Short mmCIF file of C-alpha atoms and ligand atoms in Angstrom, two decimals:
data_model
loop_
_atom_site.label_atom_id
_atom_site.label_comp_id
_atom_site.label_asym_id
_atom_site.label_seq_id
_atom_site.Cartn_x
_atom_site.Cartn_y
_atom_site.Cartn_z
CA MET Y 52 -6.28 42.71 -7.52
CA LEU Y 53 -4.18 39.75 -8.50
CA ASN Y 54 -3.56 38.98 -12.22
CA PRO Y 55 -4.84 35.50 -13.03
CA ILE Y 56 -2.05 32.98 -13.86
CA LYS Y 57 -2.22 29.55 -15.36
CA LEU Y 58 -0.33 26.65 -13.68
CA ALA Y 59 2.58 25.23 -15.53
CA ASN Y 60 1.27 21.70 -15.21
CA LYS Y 61 -2.02 20.73 -16.80
CA ASN Y 62 -3.12 18.56 -13.92
CA PHE Y 63 -3.34 18.64 -10.15
CA LEU Y 64 -2.78 15.02 -9.30
CA SER Y 65 -0.35 15.60 -6.51
CA SER Y 66 0.69 18.47 -4.17
CA LEU Y 67 3.97 18.38 -6.12
CA ASP Y 68 2.18 19.36 -9.38
CA ILE Y 69 2.56 22.93 -8.23
CA THR Y 70 5.73 24.93 -7.51
CA THR Y 71 6.23 26.75 -4.23
CA GLU Y 72 5.58 30.05 -6.09
CA GLU Y 73 2.35 28.63 -7.55
CA PHE Y 74 1.30 27.41 -4.08
CA ILE Y 75 1.85 30.85 -2.55
CA TYR Y 76 -0.15 32.41 -5.43
CA ILE Y 77 -3.08 29.97 -4.93
CA LEU Y 78 -3.23 30.72 -1.24
CA GLU Y 79 -3.18 34.49 -2.01
CA LEU Y 80 -5.82 34.10 -4.60
CA ALA Y 81 -7.97 31.91 -2.25
CA LYS Y 82 -7.76 34.62 0.39
CA ASN Y 83 -9.04 37.12 -2.23
CA PHE Y 84 -11.98 34.85 -3.12
CA LYS Y 85 -12.78 34.58 0.61
CA ASN Y 86 -12.66 38.35 0.96
CA LYS Y 87 -14.74 38.72 -2.27
CA ASP Y 88 -11.91 40.77 -3.71
CA VAL Y 89 -11.55 39.10 -7.08
CA ASP Y 90 -13.60 39.03 -10.24
CA ILE Y 91 -12.41 35.88 -12.11
CA LYS Y 92 -15.21 33.99 -13.85
CA LEU Y 93 -15.32 30.62 -15.54
CA LYS Y 94 -18.57 31.28 -17.33
CA ASP Y 95 -20.03 28.23 -19.28
CA LYS Y 96 -17.15 26.04 -18.02
CA VAL Y 97 -18.14 22.52 -16.88
CA LEU Y 98 -16.52 20.54 -14.09
CA GLY Y 99 -17.21 16.76 -14.13
CA LEU Y 100 -17.14 15.06 -10.72
CA ILE Y 101 -16.32 11.35 -10.64
CA PHE Y 102 -16.44 10.11 -7.03
CA ASN Y 103 -15.75 6.43 -6.38
CA LYS Y 104 -15.83 7.11 -2.70
CA SER Y 105 -18.22 8.96 -0.48
CA SER Y 106 -17.80 12.75 0.00
CA THR Y 107 -19.62 15.68 1.60
CA ARG Y 108 -17.00 18.59 1.70
CA THR Y 109 -15.12 17.95 -1.44
CA ARG Y 110 -18.14 17.32 -3.60
CA VAL Y 111 -20.12 20.26 -2.32
CA SER Y 112 -17.23 22.76 -2.22
CA PHE Y 113 -16.43 21.94 -5.88
CA GLN Y 114 -20.09 22.38 -6.81
CA VAL Y 115 -20.41 25.68 -5.01
CA ALA Y 116 -16.97 26.85 -6.34
CA MET Y 117 -18.14 26.38 -9.96
CA SER Y 118 -21.41 27.94 -9.24
CA ARG Y 119 -19.81 31.05 -7.81
CA LEU Y 120 -17.38 31.18 -10.77
CA GLY Y 121 -20.35 31.11 -13.18
CA GLY Y 122 -19.77 27.58 -14.44
CA THR Y 123 -21.52 24.33 -13.69
CA THR Y 124 -20.84 20.77 -12.49
CA ILE Y 125 -21.96 17.38 -13.57
CA ASP Y 126 -21.91 14.79 -10.79
CA LEU Y 127 -21.17 11.49 -12.48
CA ASP Y 128 -22.35 8.66 -10.16
CA PRO Y 129 -20.21 5.69 -11.12
CA ASN Y 130 -23.18 3.39 -10.36
CA THR Y 131 -25.51 5.00 -12.80
CA SER Y 132 -22.93 5.83 -15.47
CA GLN Y 133 -20.97 3.25 -17.49
CA ILE Y 134 -17.93 3.83 -15.16
CA GLY Y 135 -19.34 1.44 -12.59
CA ARG Y 136 -19.88 -1.23 -15.31
CA GLY Y 137 -16.16 -1.08 -16.07
CA GLU Y 138 -15.80 1.03 -19.12
CA PRO Y 139 -12.06 1.47 -19.62
CA ILE Y 140 -10.64 4.74 -18.18
CA LYS Y 141 -9.06 5.54 -21.53
CA ASP Y 142 -12.41 5.57 -23.18
CA THR Y 143 -14.24 7.49 -20.47
CA ALA Y 144 -11.40 9.97 -20.27
CA ARG Y 145 -11.46 10.68 -24.05
CA VAL Y 146 -15.21 11.08 -24.17
CA LEU Y 147 -15.57 13.30 -21.15
CA SER Y 148 -12.74 15.51 -22.49
CA ARG Y 149 -15.07 16.37 -25.30
CA PHE Y 150 -17.91 17.47 -22.99
CA CYS Y 151 -16.26 18.86 -19.90
CA ASP Y 152 -13.49 21.47 -19.25
CA VAL Y 153 -12.03 19.86 -16.17
CA LEU Y 154 -12.53 16.66 -14.09
CA ALA Y 155 -12.24 16.17 -10.23
CA ILE Y 156 -11.79 12.51 -9.44
CA ARG Y 157 -11.95 10.76 -6.11
CA THR Y 158 -10.84 7.13 -6.31
CA PHE Y 159 -8.54 4.45 -4.78
CA ASN Y 160 -5.45 4.05 -6.84
CA GLN Y 161 -3.31 7.04 -7.75
CA SER Y 162 -2.45 5.04 -10.91
CA ASP Y 163 -6.11 5.22 -12.05
CA LEU Y 164 -5.99 9.02 -11.73
CA GLU Y 165 -2.75 9.03 -13.70
CA GLU Y 166 -4.46 6.91 -16.40
CA PHE Y 167 -7.28 9.45 -16.62
CA ALA Y 168 -4.65 12.25 -16.95
CA LYS Y 169 -2.82 10.28 -19.69
CA TRP Y 170 -5.98 10.04 -21.83
CA SER Y 171 -7.73 13.33 -21.06
CA SER Y 172 -7.10 16.49 -22.96
CA ILE Y 173 -8.62 18.53 -20.07
CA PRO Y 174 -7.12 19.11 -16.58
CA ILE Y 175 -7.61 16.38 -14.00
CA ILE Y 176 -7.83 17.25 -10.27
CA ASN Y 177 -7.12 14.76 -7.52
CA ALA Y 178 -10.24 14.97 -5.18
CA LEU Y 179 -8.58 12.24 -2.95
CA THR Y 180 -6.81 9.04 -3.64
CA ASP Y 181 -5.34 6.44 -1.23
CA LEU Y 182 -2.10 8.18 -1.74
CA GLU Y 183 -2.83 11.93 -1.54
CA HIS Y 184 -5.48 14.53 -0.78
CA PRO Y 185 -3.87 17.70 -2.26
CA CYS Y 186 -7.03 19.88 -2.49
CA GLN Y 187 -7.46 19.34 1.28
CA ALA Y 188 -3.90 20.39 1.89
CA LEU Y 189 -4.43 23.70 0.03
CA ALA Y 190 -7.25 24.60 2.47
CA ASP Y 191 -5.17 23.35 5.37
CA PHE Y 192 -2.27 25.74 4.57
CA MET Y 193 -4.74 28.49 3.92
CA THR Y 194 -6.12 28.00 7.43
CA ILE Y 195 -2.59 27.91 8.91
CA GLN Y 196 -1.70 31.16 7.05
CA GLU Y 197 -4.88 32.87 8.28
CA GLU Y 198 -3.75 32.21 11.85
CA PHE Y 199 -0.10 32.74 11.70
CA VAL Y 200 0.32 35.01 8.63
CA ASP Y 201 3.60 33.46 7.50
CA PHE Y 202 4.94 29.89 7.64
CA LYS Y 203 8.32 30.71 9.14
CA ASN Y 204 9.02 28.74 12.28
CA ILE Y 205 5.62 26.96 12.23
CA VAL Y 206 5.64 23.43 13.52
CA LEU Y 207 2.82 21.26 12.16
CA THR Y 208 2.26 17.95 14.04
CA PHE Y 209 0.08 15.36 12.59
CA VAL Y 210 -0.91 12.54 14.98
CA GLY Y 211 -2.53 9.38 13.57
CA ASP Y 212 -2.27 7.24 10.45
CA GLY Y 213 0.38 7.93 7.93
CA ASN Y 214 -2.32 8.21 5.27
CA ASN Y 215 -3.28 10.32 2.20
CA VAL Y 216 -3.82 13.46 4.29
CA ALA Y 217 -0.53 13.07 6.07
CA ASN Y 218 1.20 12.45 2.76
CA SER Y 219 -0.09 15.65 1.30
CA LEU Y 220 0.81 17.71 4.43
CA ILE Y 221 4.35 16.33 4.20
CA LEU Y 222 4.65 17.30 0.48
CA CYS Y 223 3.17 20.82 1.14
CA GLY Y 224 5.41 21.22 4.18
CA ALA Y 225 8.42 20.54 1.94
CA LEU Y 226 7.34 23.09 -0.62
CA LEU Y 227 6.79 25.81 2.03
CA GLY Y 228 9.72 24.89 4.30
CA VAL Y 229 7.40 24.17 7.22
CA GLU Y 230 8.45 21.76 9.99
CA VAL Y 231 6.22 18.69 9.77
CA ARG Y 232 6.23 16.03 12.47
CA ILE Y 233 4.21 12.85 11.94
CA ALA Y 234 3.43 10.71 14.98
CA CYS Y 235 1.96 7.32 14.17
CA PRO Y 236 2.06 3.80 15.64
CA SER Y 237 4.83 1.62 14.35
CA GLY Y 238 3.89 0.11 10.98
CA TYR Y 239 1.68 3.03 10.05
CA GLU Y 240 4.29 5.44 8.87
CA PRO Y 241 3.68 7.58 5.77
CA ASN Y 242 4.47 6.24 2.25
CA SER Y 243 8.31 6.02 1.91
CA SER Y 244 8.36 7.38 -1.66
CA ILE Y 245 6.35 10.46 -0.47
CA VAL Y 246 8.88 10.94 2.42
CA ASN Y 247 11.83 10.59 -0.01
CA LYS Y 248 10.26 13.06 -2.46
CA ALA Y 249 9.70 15.48 0.39
CA LEU Y 250 13.31 15.13 1.59
CA GLU Y 251 14.51 15.89 -1.88
CA ILE Y 252 12.76 19.21 -1.68
CA TYR Y 253 13.40 20.31 1.93
CA GLU Y 254 16.47 22.54 2.14
CA ASN Y 255 16.71 21.63 5.84
CA LYS Y 256 16.03 17.97 5.90
CA SER Y 257 15.68 17.85 9.71
CA LEU Y 258 12.34 19.74 9.33
CA LEU Y 259 10.63 16.41 8.50
CA LYS Y 260 10.34 14.11 11.54
CA ILE Y 261 8.58 10.74 11.71
CA THR Y 262 8.06 9.34 15.25
CA ASN Y 263 6.03 6.79 17.14
CA ASP Y 264 5.71 9.14 20.18
CA PRO Y 265 2.79 11.59 19.97
CA ASN Y 266 3.93 13.38 23.14
CA THR Y 267 7.26 14.45 21.90
CA ALA Y 268 5.81 15.24 18.46
CA VAL Y 269 3.29 17.68 19.94
CA TYR Y 270 5.80 19.54 22.17
CA GLY Y 271 5.81 23.17 21.20
CA ALA Y 272 3.73 22.60 17.99
CA ASN Y 273 1.72 25.41 16.55
CA VAL Y 274 -0.75 23.26 14.56
CA ILE Y 275 -1.95 19.86 15.66
CA TYR Y 276 -3.76 17.90 13.03
CA THR Y 277 -5.40 14.53 12.88
CA ASP Y 278 -7.56 12.43 10.61
CA VAL Y 279 -9.45 9.15 10.90
CA TRP Y 280 -7.45 6.06 11.78
CA SER Y 281 -9.18 3.95 9.17
CA SER Y 282 -9.61 5.60 5.78
CA MET Y 283 -12.30 4.85 3.15
CA GLY Y 284 -11.56 1.44 1.79
CA GLU Y 285 -10.10 0.17 5.17
CA GLU Y 286 -13.44 -0.63 6.78
CA ASN Y 287 -12.26 -4.28 7.38
CA LYS Y 288 -9.15 -2.94 9.37
CA LYS Y 289 -11.13 -0.77 11.69
CA GLU Y 290 -11.24 -3.08 14.67
CA GLU Y 291 -7.47 -3.82 14.53
CA LYS Y 292 -6.46 -0.25 13.94
CA ASP Y 293 -8.60 1.09 16.80
CA LYS Y 294 -6.47 -1.12 19.08
CA GLU Y 295 -3.13 -0.19 17.44
CA PHE Y 296 -3.91 3.51 17.67
CA ASP Y 297 -4.56 3.49 21.38
CA GLY Y 298 -2.59 6.43 22.88
CA PHE Y 299 -2.89 8.52 19.68
CA THR Y 300 -6.16 10.28 20.50
CA ILE Y 301 -5.91 14.06 20.46
CA ASP Y 302 -7.30 15.06 23.83
CA SER Y 303 -6.70 17.90 26.24
CA ASN Y 304 -3.90 16.00 27.93
CA LEU Y 305 -1.95 15.34 24.71
CA ILE Y 306 -2.17 18.93 23.59
CA LYS Y 307 -1.07 20.54 26.93
CA ASN Y 308 2.61 20.68 25.85
CA ALA Y 309 1.86 22.26 22.47
CA ASP Y 310 2.51 25.97 21.92
CA ARG Y 311 0.07 28.06 24.02
CA ASP Y 312 -1.43 29.53 20.83
CA ALA Y 313 -1.62 26.19 18.99
CA ILE Y 314 -4.61 25.45 16.72
CA ILE Y 315 -6.30 22.20 16.07
CA LEU Y 316 -7.16 20.95 12.51
CA HIS Y 317 -9.07 17.94 11.24
CA CYS Y 318 -9.98 17.39 7.59
CA LEU Y 319 -13.32 15.84 8.68
CA PRO Y 320 -15.31 13.54 8.93
CA ALA Y 321 -14.17 12.84 12.43
CA TYR Y 322 -14.81 9.92 14.78
CA ARG Y 323 -15.19 11.58 18.15
CA SER Y 324 -13.41 9.83 21.00
CA LYS Y 325 -11.28 7.87 18.53
CA GLU Y 326 -8.65 10.10 16.89
CA ILE Y 327 -9.89 13.25 18.65
CA THR Y 328 -12.19 14.12 21.56
CA ASP Y 329 -15.44 16.04 21.27
CA GLU Y 330 -13.95 18.56 23.74
CA VAL Y 331 -11.02 19.32 21.51
CA ILE Y 332 -13.05 19.63 18.36
CA GLU Y 333 -15.38 22.09 20.12
CA SER Y 334 -12.54 23.95 21.95
CA LYS Y 335 -11.55 27.48 21.30
CA ARG Y 336 -8.28 26.22 19.74
CA SER Y 337 -10.22 24.37 16.97
CA ARG Y 338 -10.12 25.84 13.47
CA ILE Y 339 -11.79 22.83 11.97
CA PHE Y 340 -14.84 24.49 10.52
CA ASP Y 341 -12.82 27.43 9.12
CA GLN Y 342 -10.63 24.76 7.52
CA ALA Y 343 -13.75 23.03 6.04
CA GLU Y 344 -14.98 26.42 4.66
CA ASN Y 345 -11.57 27.14 3.14
CA ARG Y 346 -11.95 24.10 0.90
CA LEU Y 347 -14.34 26.28 -1.17
CA HIS Y 348 -12.11 29.29 -1.42
CA ALA Y 349 -8.95 27.24 -2.19
CA GLN Y 350 -10.72 25.25 -4.94
CA GLN Y 351 -12.10 28.40 -6.54
CA ALA Y 352 -8.49 29.58 -6.74
CA LEU Y 353 -7.27 26.23 -7.98
CA LEU Y 354 -9.95 26.05 -10.70
CA SER Y 355 -9.20 29.54 -11.77
CA CYS Y 356 -5.54 28.64 -12.39
CA LEU Y 357 -6.29 25.42 -14.19
CA ILE Y 358 -8.90 26.30 -16.78
N1 CP J 119 -12.25 16.35 3.99
C1 CP J 119 -12.87 15.73 2.97
O1 CP J 119 -12.38 15.45 1.92
O2 CP J 119 -14.25 15.49 3.29
P1 CP J 119 -15.27 14.69 2.36
O3 CP J 119 -14.86 13.25 2.39
O4 CP J 119 -16.55 15.01 2.97
O5 CP J 119 -15.19 15.24 1.00
N1 NVA J 120 -7.99 9.70 5.14
C1 NVA J 120 -9.44 9.87 4.92
C2 NVA J 120 -9.70 11.25 4.52
C3 NVA J 120 -11.18 11.61 4.35
C4 NVA J 120 -11.42 12.97 3.89
C5 NVA J 120 -9.91 8.84 3.91
O1 NVA J 120 -9.21 8.65 2.94
O2 NVA J 120 -10.96 8.28 4.09
#
């Protein structure tokens, strides 16, 4: 049985809010939660959920995680709370800090999340922003570890938009020393400040590769990952991006030069026949639904270490 630890940082706004050692501990604890081999309880603790964008997996996995831990959640709909009427974050944050024990927030700007963190006395969790999706990445690396046991010599190739999911994979790859290749159309590369932060952490800087060629990126890869081409908030760019991303669909042809034991990941929701084919999602290489399940276990571990 693992001894519970508390994370050094109060918040989980970014994948870089945890150290490599804390990351490895969270993955181990998540595995214990999955195996029902842990007895950590957060009785009477309350998680507030503030979602300014749609969600199925993140919302429900946080709700079930708190329920299993003996706590509860309050789902604050921005449209029926004062948040949607424009109450300042600094007021909402201070008031909710007096009712709740932790907040998970899904919003557009990372700076809004940081504003919440500045004014809250309770931990703030990033439940997705335009910049990062760190809770997703915890479950992603848990799924990779389940398959390959350790991260040594693992090549993770992300094919698609250099978006929030790609950014978090890059940062986590840097923390764990995993080779991360990002293949995206020109102009859709990951955020340069994320890339620079990752390069500061990687001991071997050649382990991070950004390319516009999906075929070379997939060559010999152990994990092939994709996400939607147009993220939430980019609905007006969809038509243009669908054209720009032609050739970046994960299909059986693209993955034929991957490692023979390669697995396929997608954070979901997916647009079949856009970023990935139905055949690949449903193939025996796919670990997409294990990955979705692991959101629950990883977040139980995260919550246990934050509050
Ligand atoms: N992967 C993920 O975050 O899914 P939801 O948008 O359904 O929460
Ligand atoms: N990049 C996607 C992820 C959804 C879970 C988005 O931000 O919409």
